[in-house]
Tab-separated table of C-alpha atoms in Angstrom:
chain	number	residue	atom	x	y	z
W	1	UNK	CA	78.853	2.044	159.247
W	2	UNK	CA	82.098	2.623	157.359
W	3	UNK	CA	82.464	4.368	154.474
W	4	UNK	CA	83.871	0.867	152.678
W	5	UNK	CA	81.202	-0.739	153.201
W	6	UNK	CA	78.684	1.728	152.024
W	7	UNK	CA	80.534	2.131	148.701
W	8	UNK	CA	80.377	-1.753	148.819
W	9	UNK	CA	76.614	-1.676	148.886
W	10	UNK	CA	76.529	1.099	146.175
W	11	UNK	CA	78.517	-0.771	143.766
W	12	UNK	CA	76.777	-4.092	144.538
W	13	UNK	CA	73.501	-2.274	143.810
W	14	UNK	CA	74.667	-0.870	140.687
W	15	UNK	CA	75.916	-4.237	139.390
W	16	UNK	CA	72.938	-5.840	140.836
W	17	UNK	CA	70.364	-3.776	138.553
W	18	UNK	CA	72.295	-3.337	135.805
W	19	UNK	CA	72.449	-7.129	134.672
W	20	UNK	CA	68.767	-7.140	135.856
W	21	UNK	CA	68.586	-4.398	132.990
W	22	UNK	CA	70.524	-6.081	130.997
W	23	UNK	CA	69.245	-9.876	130.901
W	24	UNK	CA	66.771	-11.276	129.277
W	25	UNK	CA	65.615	-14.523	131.026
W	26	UNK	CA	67.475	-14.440	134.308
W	27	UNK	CA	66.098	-11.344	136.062
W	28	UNK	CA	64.449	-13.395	138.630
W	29	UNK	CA	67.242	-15.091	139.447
W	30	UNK	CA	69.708	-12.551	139.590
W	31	UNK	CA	67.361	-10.287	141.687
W	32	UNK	CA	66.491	-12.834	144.206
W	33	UNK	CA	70.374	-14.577	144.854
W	34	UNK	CA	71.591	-10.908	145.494
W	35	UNK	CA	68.804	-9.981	147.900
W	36	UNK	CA	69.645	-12.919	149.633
W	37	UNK	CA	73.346	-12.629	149.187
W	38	UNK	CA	72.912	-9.301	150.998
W	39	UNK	CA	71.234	-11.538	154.338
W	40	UNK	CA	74.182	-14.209	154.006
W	41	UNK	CA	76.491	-11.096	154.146
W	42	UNK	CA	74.830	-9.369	157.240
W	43	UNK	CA	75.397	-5.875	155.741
W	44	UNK	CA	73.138	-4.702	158.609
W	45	UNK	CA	72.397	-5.649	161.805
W	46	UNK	CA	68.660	-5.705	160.241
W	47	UNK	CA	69.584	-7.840	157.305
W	48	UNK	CA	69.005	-11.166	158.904
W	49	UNK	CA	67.030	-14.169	158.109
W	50	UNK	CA	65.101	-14.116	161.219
W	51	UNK	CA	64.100	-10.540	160.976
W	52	UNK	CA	63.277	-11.175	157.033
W	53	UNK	CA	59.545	-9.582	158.197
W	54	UNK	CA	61.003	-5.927	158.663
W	55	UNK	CA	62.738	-5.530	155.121
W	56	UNK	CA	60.030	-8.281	152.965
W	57	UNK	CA	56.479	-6.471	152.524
W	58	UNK	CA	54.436	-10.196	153.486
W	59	UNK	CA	51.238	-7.912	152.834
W	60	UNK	CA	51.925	-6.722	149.206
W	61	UNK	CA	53.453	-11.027	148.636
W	62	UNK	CA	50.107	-12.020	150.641
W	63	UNK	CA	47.610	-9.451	148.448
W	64	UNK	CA	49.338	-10.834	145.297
W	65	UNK	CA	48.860	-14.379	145.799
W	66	UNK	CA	45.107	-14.375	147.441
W	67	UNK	CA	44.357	-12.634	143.829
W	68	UNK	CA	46.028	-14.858	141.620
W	69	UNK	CA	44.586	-17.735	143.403
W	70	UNK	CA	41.159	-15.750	142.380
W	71	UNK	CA	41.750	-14.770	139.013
W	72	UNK	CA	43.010	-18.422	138.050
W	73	UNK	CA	39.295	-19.831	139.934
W	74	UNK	CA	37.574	-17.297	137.770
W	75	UNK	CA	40.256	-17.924	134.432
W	76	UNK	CA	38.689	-21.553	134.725
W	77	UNK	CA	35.407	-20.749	134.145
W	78	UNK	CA	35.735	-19.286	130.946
W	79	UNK	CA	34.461	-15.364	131.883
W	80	UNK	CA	37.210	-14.000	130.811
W	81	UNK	CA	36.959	-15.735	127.205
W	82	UNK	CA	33.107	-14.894	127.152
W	83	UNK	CA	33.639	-11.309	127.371
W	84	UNK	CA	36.387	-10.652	124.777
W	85	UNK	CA	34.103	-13.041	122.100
W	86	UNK	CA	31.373	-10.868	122.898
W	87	UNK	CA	33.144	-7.429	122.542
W	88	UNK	CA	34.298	-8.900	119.239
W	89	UNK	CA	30.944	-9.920	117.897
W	90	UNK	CA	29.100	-6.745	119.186
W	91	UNK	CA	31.705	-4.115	117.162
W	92	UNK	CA	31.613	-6.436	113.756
W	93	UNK	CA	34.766	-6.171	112.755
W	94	UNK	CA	35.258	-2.472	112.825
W	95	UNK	CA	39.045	-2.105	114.126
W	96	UNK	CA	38.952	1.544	115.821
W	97	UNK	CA	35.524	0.717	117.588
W	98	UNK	CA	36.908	-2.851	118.708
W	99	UNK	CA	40.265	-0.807	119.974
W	100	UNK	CA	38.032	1.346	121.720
W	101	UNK	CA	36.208	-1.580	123.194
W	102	UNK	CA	39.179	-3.711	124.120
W	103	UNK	CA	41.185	-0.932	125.600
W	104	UNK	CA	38.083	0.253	127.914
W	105	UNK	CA	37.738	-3.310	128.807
W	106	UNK	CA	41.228	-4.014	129.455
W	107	UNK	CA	41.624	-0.776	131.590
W	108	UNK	CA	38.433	-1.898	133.501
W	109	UNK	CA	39.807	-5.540	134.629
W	110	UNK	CA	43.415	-3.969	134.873
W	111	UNK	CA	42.202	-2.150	138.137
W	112	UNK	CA	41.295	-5.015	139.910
W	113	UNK	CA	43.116	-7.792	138.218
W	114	UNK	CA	47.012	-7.294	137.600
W	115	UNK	CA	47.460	-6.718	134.143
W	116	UNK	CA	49.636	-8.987	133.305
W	117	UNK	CA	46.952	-12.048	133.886
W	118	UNK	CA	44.531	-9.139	131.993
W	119	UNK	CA	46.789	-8.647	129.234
W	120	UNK	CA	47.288	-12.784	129.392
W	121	UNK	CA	43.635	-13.377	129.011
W	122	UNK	CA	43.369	-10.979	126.095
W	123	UNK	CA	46.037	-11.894	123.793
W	124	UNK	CA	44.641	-15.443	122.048
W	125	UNK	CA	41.484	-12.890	120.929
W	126	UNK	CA	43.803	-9.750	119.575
W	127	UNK	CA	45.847	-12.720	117.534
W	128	UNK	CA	42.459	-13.905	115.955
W	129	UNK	CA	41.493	-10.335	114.796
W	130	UNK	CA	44.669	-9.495	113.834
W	131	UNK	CA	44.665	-13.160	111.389
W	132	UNK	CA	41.160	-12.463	109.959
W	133	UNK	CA	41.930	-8.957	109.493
W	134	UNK	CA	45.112	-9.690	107.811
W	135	UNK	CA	47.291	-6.829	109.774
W	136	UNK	CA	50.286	-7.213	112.125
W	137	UNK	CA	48.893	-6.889	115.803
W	138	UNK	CA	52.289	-4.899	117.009
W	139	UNK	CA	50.787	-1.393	116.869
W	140	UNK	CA	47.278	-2.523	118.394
W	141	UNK	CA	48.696	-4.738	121.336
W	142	UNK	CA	51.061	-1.989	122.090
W	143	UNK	CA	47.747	0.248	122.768
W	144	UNK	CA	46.399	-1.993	124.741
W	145	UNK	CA	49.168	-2.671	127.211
W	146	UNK	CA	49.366	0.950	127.435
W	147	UNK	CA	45.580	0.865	128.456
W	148	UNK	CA	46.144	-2.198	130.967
W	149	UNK	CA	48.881	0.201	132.819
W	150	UNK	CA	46.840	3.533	132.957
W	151	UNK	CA	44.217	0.952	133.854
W	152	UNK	CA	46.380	-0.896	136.570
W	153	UNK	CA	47.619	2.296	138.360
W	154	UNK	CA	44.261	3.753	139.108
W	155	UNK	CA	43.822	1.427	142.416
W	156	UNK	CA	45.863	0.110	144.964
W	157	UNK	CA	45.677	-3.131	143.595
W	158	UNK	CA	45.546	-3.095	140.016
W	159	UNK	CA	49.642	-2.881	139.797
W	160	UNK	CA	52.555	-4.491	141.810
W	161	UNK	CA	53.884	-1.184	141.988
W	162	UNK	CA	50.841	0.264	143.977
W	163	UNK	CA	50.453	-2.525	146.014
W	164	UNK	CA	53.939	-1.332	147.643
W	165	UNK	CA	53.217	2.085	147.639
W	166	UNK	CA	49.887	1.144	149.473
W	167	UNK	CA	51.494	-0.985	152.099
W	168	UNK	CA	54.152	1.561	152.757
W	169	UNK	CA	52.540	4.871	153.199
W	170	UNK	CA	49.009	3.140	154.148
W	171	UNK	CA	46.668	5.346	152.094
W	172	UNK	CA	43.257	4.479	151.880
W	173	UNK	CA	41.843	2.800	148.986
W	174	UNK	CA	38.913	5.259	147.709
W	175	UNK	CA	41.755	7.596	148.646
W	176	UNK	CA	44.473	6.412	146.357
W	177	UNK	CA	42.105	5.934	143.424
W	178	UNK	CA	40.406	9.588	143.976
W	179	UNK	CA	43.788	11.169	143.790
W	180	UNK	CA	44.785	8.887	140.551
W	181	UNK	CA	41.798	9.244	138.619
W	182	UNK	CA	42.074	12.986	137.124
W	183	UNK	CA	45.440	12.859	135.571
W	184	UNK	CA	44.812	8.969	134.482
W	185	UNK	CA	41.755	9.758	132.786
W	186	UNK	CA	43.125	12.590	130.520
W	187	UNK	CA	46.198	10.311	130.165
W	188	UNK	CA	43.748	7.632	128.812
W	189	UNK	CA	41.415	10.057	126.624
W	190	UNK	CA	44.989	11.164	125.106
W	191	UNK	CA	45.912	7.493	124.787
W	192	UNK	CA	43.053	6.807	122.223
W	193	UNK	CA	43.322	9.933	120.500
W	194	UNK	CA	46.775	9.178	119.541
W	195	UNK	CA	46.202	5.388	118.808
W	196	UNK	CA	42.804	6.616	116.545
W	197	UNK	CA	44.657	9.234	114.686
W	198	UNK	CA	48.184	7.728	114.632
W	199	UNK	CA	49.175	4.963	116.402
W	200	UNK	CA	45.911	2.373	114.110
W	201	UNK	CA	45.464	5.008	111.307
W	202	UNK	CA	45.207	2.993	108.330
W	203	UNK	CA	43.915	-0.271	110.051
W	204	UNK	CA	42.071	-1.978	107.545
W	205	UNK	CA	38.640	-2.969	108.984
W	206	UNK	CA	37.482	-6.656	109.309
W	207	UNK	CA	33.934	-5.466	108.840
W	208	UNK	CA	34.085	-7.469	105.593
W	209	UNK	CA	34.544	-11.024	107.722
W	210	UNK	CA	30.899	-10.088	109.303
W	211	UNK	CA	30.072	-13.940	108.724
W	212	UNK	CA	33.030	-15.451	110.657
W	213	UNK	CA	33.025	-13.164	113.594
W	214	UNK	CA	28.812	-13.680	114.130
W	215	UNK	CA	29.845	-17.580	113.667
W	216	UNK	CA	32.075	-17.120	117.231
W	217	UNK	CA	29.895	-19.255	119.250
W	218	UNK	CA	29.406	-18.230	122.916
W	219	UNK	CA	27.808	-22.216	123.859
W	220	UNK	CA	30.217	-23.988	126.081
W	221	UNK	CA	32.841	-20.861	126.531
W	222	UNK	CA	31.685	-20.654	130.152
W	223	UNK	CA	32.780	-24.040	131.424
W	224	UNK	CA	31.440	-23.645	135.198
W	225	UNK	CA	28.015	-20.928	135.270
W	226	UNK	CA	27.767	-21.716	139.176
W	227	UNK	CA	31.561	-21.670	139.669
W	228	UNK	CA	31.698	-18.221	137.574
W	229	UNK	CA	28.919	-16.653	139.557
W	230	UNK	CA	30.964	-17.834	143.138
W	231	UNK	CA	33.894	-16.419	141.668
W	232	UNK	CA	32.694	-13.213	140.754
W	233	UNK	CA	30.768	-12.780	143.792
W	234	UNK	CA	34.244	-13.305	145.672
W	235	UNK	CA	35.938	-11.084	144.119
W	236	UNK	CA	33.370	-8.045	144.796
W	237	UNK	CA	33.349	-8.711	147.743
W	238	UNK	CA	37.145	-8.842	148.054
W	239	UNK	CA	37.335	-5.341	146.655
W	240	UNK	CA	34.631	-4.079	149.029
W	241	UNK	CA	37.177	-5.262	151.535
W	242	UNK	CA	39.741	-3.011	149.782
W	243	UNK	CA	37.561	-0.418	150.048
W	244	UNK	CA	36.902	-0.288	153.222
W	245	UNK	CA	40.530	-1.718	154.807
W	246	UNK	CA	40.869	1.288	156.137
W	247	UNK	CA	37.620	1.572	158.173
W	248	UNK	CA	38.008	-1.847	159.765
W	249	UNK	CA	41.714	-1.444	160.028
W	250	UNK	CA	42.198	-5.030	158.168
W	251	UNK	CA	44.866	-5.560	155.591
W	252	UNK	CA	44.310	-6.020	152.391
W	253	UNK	CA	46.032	-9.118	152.004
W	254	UNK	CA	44.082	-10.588	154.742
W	255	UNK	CA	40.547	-9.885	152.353
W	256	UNK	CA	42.471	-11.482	149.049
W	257	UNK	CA	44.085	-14.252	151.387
W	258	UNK	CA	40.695	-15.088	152.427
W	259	UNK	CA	38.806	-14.601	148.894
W	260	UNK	CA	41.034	-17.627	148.006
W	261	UNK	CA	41.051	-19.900	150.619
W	262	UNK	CA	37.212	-19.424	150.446
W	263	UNK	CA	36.779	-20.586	146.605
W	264	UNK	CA	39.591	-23.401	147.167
W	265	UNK	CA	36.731	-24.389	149.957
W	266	UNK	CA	34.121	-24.387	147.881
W	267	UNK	CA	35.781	-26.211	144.609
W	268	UNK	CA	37.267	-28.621	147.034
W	269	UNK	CA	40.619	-27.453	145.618
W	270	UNK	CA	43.816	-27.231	147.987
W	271	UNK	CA	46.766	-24.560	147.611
W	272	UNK	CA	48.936	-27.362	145.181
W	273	UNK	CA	46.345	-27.482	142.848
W	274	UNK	CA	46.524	-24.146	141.930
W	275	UNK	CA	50.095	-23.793	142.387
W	276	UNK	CA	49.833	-22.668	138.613
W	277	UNK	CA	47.901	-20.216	139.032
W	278	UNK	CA	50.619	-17.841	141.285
W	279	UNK	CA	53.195	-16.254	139.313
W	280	UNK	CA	55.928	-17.444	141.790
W	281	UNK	CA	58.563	-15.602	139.788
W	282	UNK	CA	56.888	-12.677	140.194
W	283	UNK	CA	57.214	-13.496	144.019
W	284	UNK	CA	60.564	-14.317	144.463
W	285	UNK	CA	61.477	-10.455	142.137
W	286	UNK	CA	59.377	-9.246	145.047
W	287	UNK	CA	61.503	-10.728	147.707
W	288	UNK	CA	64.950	-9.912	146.377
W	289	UNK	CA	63.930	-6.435	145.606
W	290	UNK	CA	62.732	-5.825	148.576
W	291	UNK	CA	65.876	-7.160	150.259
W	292	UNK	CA	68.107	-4.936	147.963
W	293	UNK	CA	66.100	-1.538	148.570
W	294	UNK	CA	66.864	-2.254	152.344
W	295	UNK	CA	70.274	-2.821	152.042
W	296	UNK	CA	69.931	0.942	150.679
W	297	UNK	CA	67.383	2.337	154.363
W	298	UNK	CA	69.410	0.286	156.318
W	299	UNK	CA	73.074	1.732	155.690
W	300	UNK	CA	71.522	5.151	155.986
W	301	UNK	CA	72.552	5.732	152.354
W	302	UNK	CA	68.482	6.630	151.405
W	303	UNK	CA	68.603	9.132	154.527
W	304	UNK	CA	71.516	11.157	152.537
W	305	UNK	CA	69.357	10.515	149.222
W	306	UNK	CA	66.786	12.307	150.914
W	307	UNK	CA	68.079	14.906	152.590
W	308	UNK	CA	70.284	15.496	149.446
W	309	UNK	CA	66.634	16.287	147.638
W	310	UNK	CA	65.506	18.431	150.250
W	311	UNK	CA	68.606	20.386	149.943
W	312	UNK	CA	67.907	20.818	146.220
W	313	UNK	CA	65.168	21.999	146.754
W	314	UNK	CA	62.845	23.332	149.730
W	315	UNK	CA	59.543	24.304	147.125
W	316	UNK	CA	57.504	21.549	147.050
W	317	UNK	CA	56.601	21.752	143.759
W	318	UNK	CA	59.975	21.224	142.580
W	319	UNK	CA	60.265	18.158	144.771
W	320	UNK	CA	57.312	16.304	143.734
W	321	UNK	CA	58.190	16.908	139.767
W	322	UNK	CA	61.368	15.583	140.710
W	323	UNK	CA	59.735	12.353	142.438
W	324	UNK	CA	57.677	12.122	139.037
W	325	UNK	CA	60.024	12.704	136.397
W	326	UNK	CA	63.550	10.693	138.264
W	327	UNK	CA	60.845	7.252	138.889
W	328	UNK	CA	59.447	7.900	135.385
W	329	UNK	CA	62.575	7.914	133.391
W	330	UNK	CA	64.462	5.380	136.083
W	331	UNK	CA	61.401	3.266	135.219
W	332	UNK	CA	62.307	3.136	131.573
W	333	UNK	CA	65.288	1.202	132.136
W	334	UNK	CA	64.958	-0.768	135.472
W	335	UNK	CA	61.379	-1.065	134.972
W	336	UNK	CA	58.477	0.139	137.558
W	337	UNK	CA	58.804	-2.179	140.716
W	338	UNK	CA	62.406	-1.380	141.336
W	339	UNK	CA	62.191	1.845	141.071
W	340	UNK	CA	59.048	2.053	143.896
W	341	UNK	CA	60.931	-0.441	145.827
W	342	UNK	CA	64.364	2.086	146.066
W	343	UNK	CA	61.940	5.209	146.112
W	344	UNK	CA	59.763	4.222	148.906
W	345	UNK	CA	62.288	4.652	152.344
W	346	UNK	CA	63.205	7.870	150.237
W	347	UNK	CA	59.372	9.319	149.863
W	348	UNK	CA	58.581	8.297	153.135
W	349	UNK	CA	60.884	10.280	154.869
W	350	UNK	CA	60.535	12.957	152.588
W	351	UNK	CA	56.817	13.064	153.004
W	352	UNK	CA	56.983	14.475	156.233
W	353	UNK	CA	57.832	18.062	155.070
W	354	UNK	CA	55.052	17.931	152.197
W	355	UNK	CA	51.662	20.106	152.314
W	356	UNK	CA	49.772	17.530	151.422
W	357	UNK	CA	49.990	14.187	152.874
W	358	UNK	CA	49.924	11.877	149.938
W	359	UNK	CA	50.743	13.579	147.161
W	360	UNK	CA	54.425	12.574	146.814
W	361	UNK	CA	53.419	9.219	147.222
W	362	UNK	CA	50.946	9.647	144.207
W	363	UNK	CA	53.519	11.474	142.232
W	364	UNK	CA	55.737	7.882	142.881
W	365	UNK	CA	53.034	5.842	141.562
W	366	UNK	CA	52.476	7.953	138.618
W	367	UNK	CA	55.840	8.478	137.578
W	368	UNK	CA	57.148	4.688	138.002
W	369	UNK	CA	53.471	3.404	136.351
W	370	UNK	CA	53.366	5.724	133.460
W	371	UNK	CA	57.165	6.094	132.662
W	372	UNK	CA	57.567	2.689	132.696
W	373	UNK	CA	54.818	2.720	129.250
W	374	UNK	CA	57.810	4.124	127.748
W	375	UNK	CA	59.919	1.177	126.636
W	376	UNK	CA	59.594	-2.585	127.034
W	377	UNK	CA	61.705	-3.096	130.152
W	378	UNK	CA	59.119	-0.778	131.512
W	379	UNK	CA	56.296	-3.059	132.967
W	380	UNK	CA	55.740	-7.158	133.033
W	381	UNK	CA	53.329	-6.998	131.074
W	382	UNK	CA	55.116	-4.586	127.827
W	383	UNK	CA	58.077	-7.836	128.052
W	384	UNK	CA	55.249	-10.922	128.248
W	385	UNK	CA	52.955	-9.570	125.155
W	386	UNK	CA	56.337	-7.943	123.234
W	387	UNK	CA	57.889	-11.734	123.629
W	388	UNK	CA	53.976	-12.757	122.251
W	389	UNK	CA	53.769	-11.150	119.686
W	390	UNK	CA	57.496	-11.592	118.363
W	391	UNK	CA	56.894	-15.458	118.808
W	392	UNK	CA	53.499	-15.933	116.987
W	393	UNK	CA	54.594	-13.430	113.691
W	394	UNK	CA	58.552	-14.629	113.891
W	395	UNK	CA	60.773	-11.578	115.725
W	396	UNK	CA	59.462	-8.849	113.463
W	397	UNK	CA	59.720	-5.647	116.056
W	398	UNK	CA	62.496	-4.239	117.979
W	399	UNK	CA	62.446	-2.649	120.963
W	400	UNK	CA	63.101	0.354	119.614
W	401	UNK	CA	59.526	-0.301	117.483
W	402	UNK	CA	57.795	-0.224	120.764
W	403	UNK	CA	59.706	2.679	122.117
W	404	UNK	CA	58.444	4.768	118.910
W	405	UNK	CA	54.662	4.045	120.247
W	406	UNK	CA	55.088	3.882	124.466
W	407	UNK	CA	57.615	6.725	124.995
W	408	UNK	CA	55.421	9.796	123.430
W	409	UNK	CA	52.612	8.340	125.439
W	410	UNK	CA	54.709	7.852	128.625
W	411	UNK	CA	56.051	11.905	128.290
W	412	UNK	CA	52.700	13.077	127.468
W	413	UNK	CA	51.407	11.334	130.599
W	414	UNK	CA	54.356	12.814	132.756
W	415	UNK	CA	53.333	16.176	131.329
W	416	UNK	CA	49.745	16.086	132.493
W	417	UNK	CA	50.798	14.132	135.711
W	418	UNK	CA	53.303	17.317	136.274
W	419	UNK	CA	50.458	19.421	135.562
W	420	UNK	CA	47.916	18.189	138.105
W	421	UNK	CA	50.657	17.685	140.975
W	422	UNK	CA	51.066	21.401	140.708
W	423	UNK	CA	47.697	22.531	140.705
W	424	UNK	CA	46.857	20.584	143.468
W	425	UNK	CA	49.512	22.079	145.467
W	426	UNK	CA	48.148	25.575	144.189
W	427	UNK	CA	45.030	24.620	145.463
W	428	UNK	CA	45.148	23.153	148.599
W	429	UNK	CA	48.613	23.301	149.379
């Protein structure tokens, strides 16, 4: 390819994710028309609309769909509802144990739920403590998204960012999550340290609304018992299909695909009905980020990238702190999916001349999952529940207000991420 046309791409992919950066409402948009700019423009002889298969991960855009179609089933139940009344009844109004609850909770449904539907399902009950209790919810939402993306990155599925990772470098599921779960624990112990000691010091507690919160009736929040128990049942079994993909060499997306055609079976549903229930701009980011990150493989320009970081550096410690610490901060700005969607050709080649086989591939999901807890832009879910919380209490907070509470905690989390990556390679490298 000439050298024109590879300084085209460059600039175009600048460009490209800087107004995603940069706008507000119209990252969607702007992501998908220049992914499919890029096919209209043939930059590659792969960059085609027939061959859309080679350069669009259908499994991670399958997986995501067959578990919103699941989640939206269950949503209509009323489980999710039922559990946050109860958490809130059983701590009576005392704010650090209800944090402590919430965030466990949150963390918990984060790892097989995406977190922004988590996050989604959470937010009506952190408004009504926050009202009874009198106190602005900024600092104590902010804690819990942080605990919905430590949450989300410990499987394969809890995060769009993982599901990528796991499609491209085909890591089992136990795997993935047995490699996560060290430095994501201590990142989550730290989490609530800092939120108990700083982040909610001087919380008033609700403890003295007792009355109110026991009067939060739990009759007719669950909608559908027999629905609920279908539901639930799906979805375990789903995950035990996760579990063990990589034993019956099935795709994940095939077990999630089939979770929800199953329940729209048994409600009697079809695929319009709950139409609602997939986050089709979510899709559609997928699609023209995909398309942009192989404009990148595909004019060899991610080769050079790579071999560029080998030539930096042939220690493979240094190399896998550099995958964590270049995703985390990248994520910052461009927020997490990008930055696995331009890392993974990159990783995957660089991979090969790694000690151990998956580590660089969890320092990627670590760095892009926990750097992006550093500012808004970061994750979905910090822009959805910022734009919440700014819209129920009038525009108070800044991004700069949630910067002051996620970056610490995303730097912190690099640090001990850093940490373990190293040892590991001490230890059985």
């Amino acid at each position: 390819m000439r050298l024109v046309d590879r300084v085209f791409i460059v600039i175009y992919f600048i460009l490209t994710f800087t107004l995603i950066v940069l706008s507000k409402r119209r990252r969607v948009l702007i992501a998908f028309t220049a992914g499919m700019l890029l096919v209209v423009l043939k930059v590659s002889e792969t960059m085609r609309i027939e061959t859309i298969s080679e350069f669009v991960d259908f499994n991670a855009i399958f997986l995501l769909i067959g578990m919103m179609v699941i989640v939206g089933v269950l949503k209509s139940t009323g489980f999710f509802q039922y559990v946050a009344v109860r958490t809130l009844r059983a701590t009576k109004g005392n704010i650090l144990l209800l944090s402590g609850l919430f965030s466990a909770l949150i963390a918990l449904f984060s790892m097989v739920l995406d977190n922004v539907t988590t996050m989604i399902m959470f937010m009506p009950i952190i408004f009504f403590v926050a009202d009874t209790a009198g106190f602005n919810p900024f600092g104590f939402t902010a804690v819990m998204i942080l605990a919905s993306n430590i949450g989300g990155c410990m499987t394969l599925v809890g995060d769009p960012p993982n599901i990528i990772i796991g499609n491209a470098s085909k890591i089992p599921f136990m795997t993935f999550s047995g490699l996560v779960l060290a430095p994501l624990l201590l990142t989550y112990v730290t989490l609530m340290l800092i939120s108990r000691f700083k982040i909610l010091k001087g919380l008033s507690s609700i403890s003295g609304k007792k009355e109110e919160i026991q009067g939060l009736r739990l009759d007719g929040v669950i909608t559908n018992k027999r629905l609920m128990y279908v539901s639930l049942g799906t979805l375990v079994v789903v995950v035990i299909g996760f579990i063990m993909h990589s034993i019956v060499d099935i795709e994940m997306s095939l077990f999630a695909v089939l979770g929800a055609s199953f329940l729209l079976l048994y409600t009697g549903k079809d695929f319009e009905s709950v139409a609602t229930e997939v986050d089709w701009n979510a899709i559609l980011f997928f699609i023209g980020l995909f398309s942009l990150a192989h404009s990148l493989e595909s004019t060899g320009i991610t080769g050079e990238l790579s071999a560029l970081a080998l030539n930096l550096s042939s220690n493979p410690a240094v190399l896998s702190m550099l995958i964590l610490w270049v995703s985390g901060l990248i994520a910052m700005v461009t927020g997490a999916i990008p930055v696995v969607t331009i890392f993974i050709p990159i990783v995957a080649q660089l991979s090969v001349h790694y000690p151990l086989q998956y580590d660089l591939w969890i320092a990627l999901a670590l760095g892009a999952n926990l750097g992006g807890n550093g500012t808004v832009t970061g994750h979905l879910a910090n822009v959805m529940c910022f734009e919440m919380v700014n819209k129920e209490y009038g525009n108070r907070h800044s991004f700069l207000d949630f910067m002051k509470i996620g970056f610490p905690s995303a730097i912190i989390s690099l640090c001990i991420s850093n940490l373990y990556l190293v040892l590991r390679l001490v230890l059985f490298g």
